[in-house]
PDB file of C-alpha atoms in Angstrom:
ATOM      1  CA  UNK A  26      -6.037 -30.142   4.269  1.00 44.00           C
ATOM      2  CA  UNK A  27      -2.510 -29.092   6.207  1.00 49.00           C
ATOM      3  CA  UNK A  28      -1.965 -28.354   9.392  1.00 42.00           C
ATOM      4  CA  UNK A  29       0.158 -26.272  11.304  1.00 49.00           C
ATOM      5  CA  UNK A  30       1.823 -26.301  13.895  1.00 51.00           C
ATOM      6  CA  UNK A  31       0.388 -23.521  17.051  1.00 53.00           C
ATOM      7  CA  UNK A  32       2.428 -21.537  18.934  1.00 57.00           C
ATOM      8  CA  UNK A  33       2.175 -20.172  22.711  1.00 61.00           C
ATOM      9  CA  UNK A  34       1.984 -16.725  21.531  1.00 73.00           C
ATOM     10  CA  UNK A  35       3.458 -14.470  18.373  1.00 80.00           C
ATOM     11  CA  UNK A  36       6.735 -13.691  20.368  1.00 85.00           C
ATOM     12  CA  UNK A  37       7.754 -17.172  20.650  1.00 88.00           C
ATOM     13  CA  UNK A  38       6.232 -17.114  16.611  1.00 90.00           C
ATOM     14  CA  UNK A  39       9.019 -14.822  15.488  1.00 91.00           C
ATOM     15  CA  UNK A  40      11.546 -16.181  17.258  1.00 91.00           C
ATOM     16  CA  UNK A  41      11.772 -19.648  16.090  1.00 92.00           C
ATOM     17  CA  UNK A  42      10.867 -17.625  12.483  1.00 92.00           C
ATOM     18  CA  UNK A  43      14.125 -15.669  13.464  1.00 91.00           C
ATOM     19  CA  UNK A  44      15.618 -18.767  13.087  1.00 92.00           C
ATOM     20  CA  UNK A  45      15.270 -19.871  10.204  1.00 91.00           C
ATOM     21  CA  UNK A  46      11.775 -22.713  10.555  1.00 93.00           C
ATOM     22  CA  UNK A  47      10.289 -22.534   8.281  1.00 94.00           C
ATOM     23  CA  UNK A  48       7.028 -23.702   9.161  1.00 93.00           C
ATOM     24  CA  UNK A  49       7.093 -20.084  11.745  1.00 93.00           C
ATOM     25  CA  UNK A  50       7.522 -18.882   9.264  1.00 94.00           C
ATOM     26  CA  UNK A  51       4.658 -20.027   6.555  1.00 95.00           C
ATOM     27  CA  UNK A  52       2.268 -20.085   9.737  1.00 94.00           C
ATOM     28  CA  UNK A  53       3.421 -15.813   9.940  1.00 93.00           C
ATOM     29  CA  UNK A  54       3.178 -15.695   6.084  1.00 95.00           C
ATOM     30  CA  UNK A  55      -0.358 -16.672   5.880  1.00 94.00           C
ATOM     31  CA  UNK A  56      -1.163 -15.245   8.650  1.00 93.00           C
ATOM     32  CA  UNK A  57      -0.391 -10.941   6.937  1.00 95.00           C
ATOM     33  CA  UNK A  58       0.052 -12.134   3.169  1.00 95.00           C
ATOM     34  CA  UNK A  59      -2.836 -10.945   2.525  1.00 95.00           C
ATOM     35  CA  UNK A  60      -3.614  -7.594   4.298  1.00 94.00           C
ATOM     36  CA  UNK A  61       0.307  -6.747   3.679  1.00 95.00           C
ATOM     37  CA  UNK A  62      -0.874  -7.968  -0.163  1.00 95.00           C
ATOM     38  CA  UNK A  63      -3.186  -4.287   0.757  1.00 91.00           C
ATOM     39  CA  UNK A  64      -0.762  -2.576   1.625  1.00 92.00           C
ATOM     40  CA  UNK A  65       1.479  -4.020  -1.891  1.00 93.00           C
ATOM     41  CA  UNK A  66      -1.723  -2.430  -3.788  1.00 91.00           C
ATOM     42  CA  UNK A  67      -2.908  -0.079  -3.183  1.00 88.00           C
ATOM     43  CA  UNK A  68       0.831   1.342  -4.552  1.00 90.00           C
ATOM     44  CA  UNK A  69       0.938  -0.318  -7.534  1.00 89.00           C
ATOM     45  CA  UNK A  70      -1.846  -1.212 -10.100  1.00 85.00           C
ATOM     46  CA  UNK A  71      -0.737  -4.224 -11.297  1.00 88.00           C
ATOM     47  CA  UNK A  72      -1.707  -7.143  -8.608  1.00 91.00           C
ATOM     48  CA  UNK A  73       0.958  -9.183 -10.202  1.00 94.00           C
ATOM     49  CA  UNK A  74       3.609  -6.840  -9.606  1.00 93.00           C
ATOM     50  CA  UNK A  75       2.378  -5.911  -6.091  1.00 94.00           C
ATOM     51  CA  UNK A  76       2.519  -9.952  -5.587  1.00 96.00           C
ATOM     52  CA  UNK A  77       6.588  -9.197  -6.789  1.00 96.00           C
ATOM     53  CA  UNK A  78       6.494  -6.618  -4.102  1.00 96.00           C
ATOM     54  CA  UNK A  79       4.940  -8.607  -1.134  1.00 97.00           C
ATOM     55  CA  UNK A  80       7.507 -11.473  -1.852  1.00 96.00           C
ATOM     56  CA  UNK A  81      10.790  -9.613  -2.024  1.00 96.00           C
ATOM     57  CA  UNK A  82       8.878  -7.956   1.304  1.00 96.00           C
ATOM     58  CA  UNK A  83       8.627 -10.732   3.057  1.00 96.00           C
ATOM     59  CA  UNK A  84      12.104 -11.640   2.367  1.00 96.00           C
ATOM     60  CA  UNK A  85      13.440  -8.646   3.583  1.00 95.00           C
ATOM     61  CA  UNK A  86      11.221  -9.474   7.354  1.00 95.00           C
ATOM     62  CA  UNK A  87      12.559 -12.399   7.480  1.00 95.00           C
ATOM     63  CA  UNK A  88      15.929 -11.253   7.099  1.00 94.00           C
ATOM     64  CA  UNK A  89      15.698  -9.110   9.459  1.00 93.00           C
ATOM     65  CA  UNK A  90      13.462 -10.787  12.020  1.00 92.00           C
ATOM     66  CA  UNK A  91      15.721 -10.900  14.732  1.00 89.00           C
ATOM     67  CA  UNK A  92      16.065  -6.834  14.219  1.00 90.00           C
ATOM     68  CA  UNK A  93      12.652  -6.994  15.773  1.00 90.00           C
ATOM     69  CA  UNK A  94      11.535  -6.328  19.402  1.00 84.00           C
ATOM     70  CA  UNK A  95       9.316  -7.293  20.490  1.00 80.00           C
ATOM     71  CA  UNK A  96       7.821  -3.046  21.426  1.00 82.00           C
ATOM     72  CA  UNK A  97       5.523  -2.209  19.571  1.00 84.00           C
ATOM     73  CA  UNK A  98       3.276  -3.931  16.723  1.00 89.00           C
ATOM     74  CA  UNK A  99       4.604  -6.778  14.522  1.00 92.00           C
ATOM     75  CA  UNK A 100       2.582  -5.735  11.950  1.00 92.00           C
ATOM     76  CA  UNK A 101       3.125  -2.418  12.242  1.00 92.00           C
ATOM     77  CA  UNK A 102       7.171  -2.805  11.890  1.00 94.00           C
ATOM     78  CA  UNK A 103       6.274  -5.489   8.956  1.00 95.00           C
ATOM     79  CA  UNK A 104       3.720  -2.417   6.830  1.00 93.00           C
ATOM     80  CA  UNK A 105       6.837  -0.117   7.040  1.00 92.00           C
ATOM     81  CA  UNK A 106       8.862  -3.206   5.385  1.00 95.00           C
ATOM     82  CA  UNK A 107       5.638  -3.632   2.651  1.00 96.00           C
ATOM     83  CA  UNK A 108       5.044   0.703   2.236  1.00 94.00           C
ATOM     84  CA  UNK A 109       9.161   0.911   1.868  1.00 93.00           C
ATOM     85  CA  UNK A 110       9.233  -2.096  -0.730  1.00 95.00           C
ATOM     86  CA  UNK A 111       6.734  -0.488  -2.824  1.00 92.00           C
ATOM     87  CA  UNK A 112       8.212   2.818  -2.805  1.00 91.00           C
ATOM     88  CA  UNK A 113      11.353   0.941  -3.884  1.00 91.00           C
ATOM     89  CA  UNK A 114       9.353  -0.724  -6.342  1.00 93.00           C
ATOM     90  CA  UNK A 115       7.934   1.957  -8.141  1.00 89.00           C
ATOM     91  CA  UNK A 116      11.512   3.978  -7.931  1.00 86.00           C
ATOM     92  CA  UNK A 117      13.244   1.125  -9.036  1.00 88.00           C
ATOM     93  CA  UNK A 118      10.409   0.412 -12.636  1.00 81.00           C
ATOM     94  CA  UNK A 119      10.780   4.719 -13.342  1.00 73.00           C
ATOM     95  CA  UNK A 120       6.503   5.438 -12.550  1.00 59.00           C
ATOM     96  CA  UNK A 121       7.064   7.605  -9.382  1.00 61.00           C
ATOM     97  CA  UNK A 122       6.122  11.104 -10.197  1.00 63.00           C
ATOM     98  CA  UNK A 123       5.857  13.421  -9.081  1.00 64.00           C
ATOM     99  CA  UNK A 124       3.489  15.846 -11.791  1.00 59.00           C
ATOM    100  CA  UNK A 125       3.360  20.151 -10.776  1.00 56.00           C
ATOM    101  CA  UNK A 126       0.905  20.479 -13.517  1.00 49.00           C
ATOM    102  CA  UNK A 127      -3.110  20.178 -13.836  1.00 43.00           C
ATOM    103  CA  UNK A 128      -4.026  16.343 -14.635  1.00 41.00           C
ATOM    104  CA  UNK A 129      -6.932  17.487 -16.729  1.00 41.00           C
ATOM    105  CA  UNK A 130      -7.251  14.025 -19.257  1.00 37.00           C
ATOM    106  CA  UNK A 131      -8.277  11.373 -17.317  1.00 36.00           C
ATOM    107  CA  UNK A 132     -10.564   8.338 -18.040  1.00 37.00           C
ATOM    108  CA  UNK A 133     -14.329   8.343 -17.942  1.00 37.00           C
ATOM    109  CA  UNK A 134     -15.075   7.242 -14.318  1.00 38.00           C
ATOM    110  CA  UNK A 135     -17.540   3.499 -14.793  1.00 39.00           C
ATOM    111  CA  UNK A 136     -20.434   3.999 -14.813  1.00 38.00           C
ATOM    112  CA  UNK A 137     -22.949   2.853 -11.626  1.00 41.00           C
ATOM    113  CA  UNK A 138     -26.264   2.061 -10.251  1.00 41.00           C
ATOM    114  CA  UNK A 139     -26.215   3.685  -7.615  1.00 40.00           C
ATOM    115  CA  UNK A 140     -23.951   6.161  -5.096  1.00 45.00           C
ATOM    116  CA  UNK A 141     -22.252   4.594  -3.111  1.00 57.00           C
ATOM    117  CA  UNK A 142     -18.219   3.702  -3.385  1.00 63.00           C
ATOM    118  CA  UNK A 143     -17.404  -0.470  -2.598  1.00 69.00           C
ATOM    119  CA  UNK A 144     -14.048  -0.604  -1.789  1.00 73.00           C
ATOM    120  CA  UNK A 145     -13.208  -1.633  -5.508  1.00 76.00           C
ATOM    121  CA  UNK A 146     -13.851   0.863  -6.433  1.00 78.00           C
ATOM    122  CA  UNK A 147     -11.992   3.482  -4.390  1.00 79.00           C
ATOM    123  CA  UNK A 148      -9.842   0.729  -5.291  1.00 80.00           C
ATOM    124  CA  UNK A 149     -10.037   1.556  -9.114  1.00 84.00           C
ATOM    125  CA  UNK A 150     -11.145   5.591  -9.176  1.00 87.00           C
ATOM    126  CA  UNK A 151      -7.052   6.026  -6.934  1.00 88.00           C
ATOM    127  CA  UNK A 152      -5.711   4.061  -9.550  1.00 86.00           C
ATOM    128  CA  UNK A 153      -6.493   6.852 -11.860  1.00 88.00           C
ATOM    129  CA  UNK A 154      -5.550   8.964  -9.484  1.00 90.00           C
ATOM    130  CA  UNK A 155      -0.719   9.828 -11.151  1.00 90.00           C
ATOM    131  CA  UNK A 156       1.180   8.116  -9.873  1.00 86.00           C
ATOM    132  CA  UNK A 157       3.034  10.802  -7.312  1.00 88.00           C
ATOM    133  CA  UNK A 158      -0.715  12.410  -6.662  1.00 91.00           C
ATOM    134  CA  UNK A 159      -1.601   8.106  -5.765  1.00 91.00           C
ATOM    135  CA  UNK A 160       1.514   7.114  -3.413  1.00 91.00           C
ATOM    136  CA  UNK A 161       1.494  10.335  -1.194  1.00 93.00           C
ATOM    137  CA  UNK A 162      -2.312   9.853  -1.119  1.00 94.00           C
ATOM    138  CA  UNK A 163      -2.064   6.152   0.177  1.00 91.00           C
ATOM    139  CA  UNK A 164       0.547   7.673   2.609  1.00 92.00           C
ATOM    140  CA  UNK A 165      -1.588  10.361   4.101  1.00 93.00           C
ATOM    141  CA  UNK A 166      -5.174   9.113   4.379  1.00 90.00           C
ATOM    142  CA  UNK A 167      -4.221   5.693   4.205  1.00 87.00           C
ATOM    143  CA  UNK A 168      -0.646   5.211   6.033  1.00 88.00           C
ATOM    144  CA  UNK A 169      -1.522   8.668   8.333  1.00 90.00           C
ATOM    145  CA  UNK A 170       3.120   9.838   7.400  1.00 92.00           C
ATOM    146  CA  UNK A 171       2.484  12.752   8.183  1.00 94.00           C
ATOM    147  CA  UNK A 172       4.872  14.985   4.964  1.00 94.00           C
ATOM    148  CA  UNK A 173       7.257  16.102   7.479  1.00 94.00           C
ATOM    149  CA  UNK A 174       7.896  11.624   6.545  1.00 93.00           C
ATOM    150  CA  UNK A 175       6.468  11.377   3.483  1.00 92.00           C
ATOM    151  CA  UNK A 176       8.651  14.267   2.017  1.00 92.00           C
ATOM    152  CA  UNK A 177      12.139  11.880   4.315  1.00 92.00           C
ATOM    153  CA  UNK A 178      10.977   8.243   2.449  1.00 90.00           C
ATOM    154  CA  UNK A 179       9.298   9.462  -0.658  1.00 90.00           C
ATOM    155  CA  UNK A 180      12.955  12.890  -1.019  1.00 88.00           C
ATOM    156  CA  UNK A 181      11.090  14.874  -2.170  1.00 91.00           C
ATOM    157  CA  UNK A 182      10.306  18.277  -0.078  1.00 92.00           C
ATOM    158  CA  UNK A 183       6.681  19.204   2.234  1.00 93.00           C
ATOM    159  CA  UNK A 184       5.141  21.824   0.081  1.00 93.00           C
ATOM    160  CA  UNK A 185       5.407  19.213  -2.828  1.00 92.00           C
ATOM    161  CA  UNK A 186       3.820  15.634  -0.580  1.00 92.00           C
ATOM    162  CA  UNK A 187       1.219  19.251   0.203  1.00 94.00           C
ATOM    163  CA  UNK A 188       0.657  19.960  -3.476  1.00 93.00           C
ATOM    164  CA  UNK A 189       0.540  16.158  -4.139  1.00 93.00           C
ATOM    165  CA  UNK A 190      -2.529  15.305  -1.434  1.00 94.00           C
ATOM    166  CA  UNK A 191      -3.990  18.696  -2.225  1.00 94.00           C
ATOM    167  CA  UNK A 192      -4.770  17.324  -6.276  1.00 93.00           C
ATOM    168  CA  UNK A 193      -5.374  14.148  -5.840  1.00 93.00           C
ATOM    169  CA  UNK A 194      -8.056  15.443  -3.093  1.00 93.00           C
ATOM    170  CA  UNK A 195      -9.188  17.880  -5.947  1.00 93.00           C
ATOM    171  CA  UNK A 196      -9.579  14.730  -8.329  1.00 92.00           C
ATOM    172  CA  UNK A 197     -10.662  12.074  -6.116  1.00 90.00           C
ATOM    173  CA  UNK A 198     -13.324  14.815  -5.387  1.00 89.00           C
ATOM    174  CA  UNK A 199     -14.016  14.949  -9.302  1.00 89.00           C
ATOM    175  CA  UNK A 200     -14.126  11.405 -10.039  1.00 87.00           C
ATOM    176  CA  UNK A 201     -16.536  11.203  -7.642  1.00 83.00           C
ATOM    177  CA  UNK A 202     -18.997  13.808  -8.183  1.00 83.00           C
ATOM    178  CA  UNK A 203     -18.696  12.601 -12.063  1.00 81.00           C
ATOM    179  CA  UNK A 204     -19.514   9.392 -11.031  1.00 75.00           C
ATOM    180  CA  UNK A 205     -22.469  10.472  -8.897  1.00 71.00           C
ATOM    181  CA  UNK A 206     -23.683  12.319 -11.707  1.00 70.00           C
ATOM    182  CA  UNK A 207     -23.639   9.810 -13.761  1.00 65.00           C
ATOM    183  CA  UNK A 208     -25.520   7.580 -11.606  1.00 58.00           C
ATOM    184  CA  UNK A 209     -28.590   8.818 -10.930  1.00 55.00           C
ATOM    185  CA  UNK A 210     -28.558   9.754 -15.175  1.00 55.00           C
ATOM    186  CA  UNK A 211     -27.705  13.448 -14.879  1.00 51.00           C
ATOM    187  CA  UNK A 212     -25.199  13.442 -17.781  1.00 46.00           C
TER     188      UNK A 212
END
C-alpha cells in the first residue's frame, strides 16, 4: 500500500502541484480523476477515448495550475477544462455535427424488467443520441450552461443550441416511453 502525503488544505496542495511537486500532482489527480472522467465520458462514448481526453485535460490543468487564483471552486475550474477538452477532441475527430433534420432511425432500446432506470441505463440512452444533440443536452441539462454559453463554446447559434436540446429531449422521451412500454410487456 502506497502512502500519500497529506496536505493541510487544498490551497497548499494546489500551490505545491503548480510548482511541479509530483506527489501533490498525484494527490490532485487521484482525488479528482474519477469525477473528471465521468464528465469526459458524458461527451465521448468510448471509454478509452474518454480516458485519453482525461489525461490531456490533466496535462492542461497541471500546465495552467498557477493561473488558478483560489477564487471559486477548483473542481469547477477543472470541470470547464475537461468540457472544453472533450469538445476539442470531438472537433478534431470530426464527430461534432449538428443535425438540422429529424433523426428517426435508432437502435431499439435494451429490454428491461423494471421501469426504473439506473445511471448506466440513462448513460446508454444518452449515448444513442446523435453527437450534436448529446453535447448540447449534456452542456445544458447536466453541466448547467446557458444557450448563450453553449453557442459560444460550440460556435453555433443560440437557436441551433435550443433546437438541438429540444430534439434531444424529444428523442430521450421517445426512448424512455418505448423502454417503459417494452418493460411492461405491452409491446
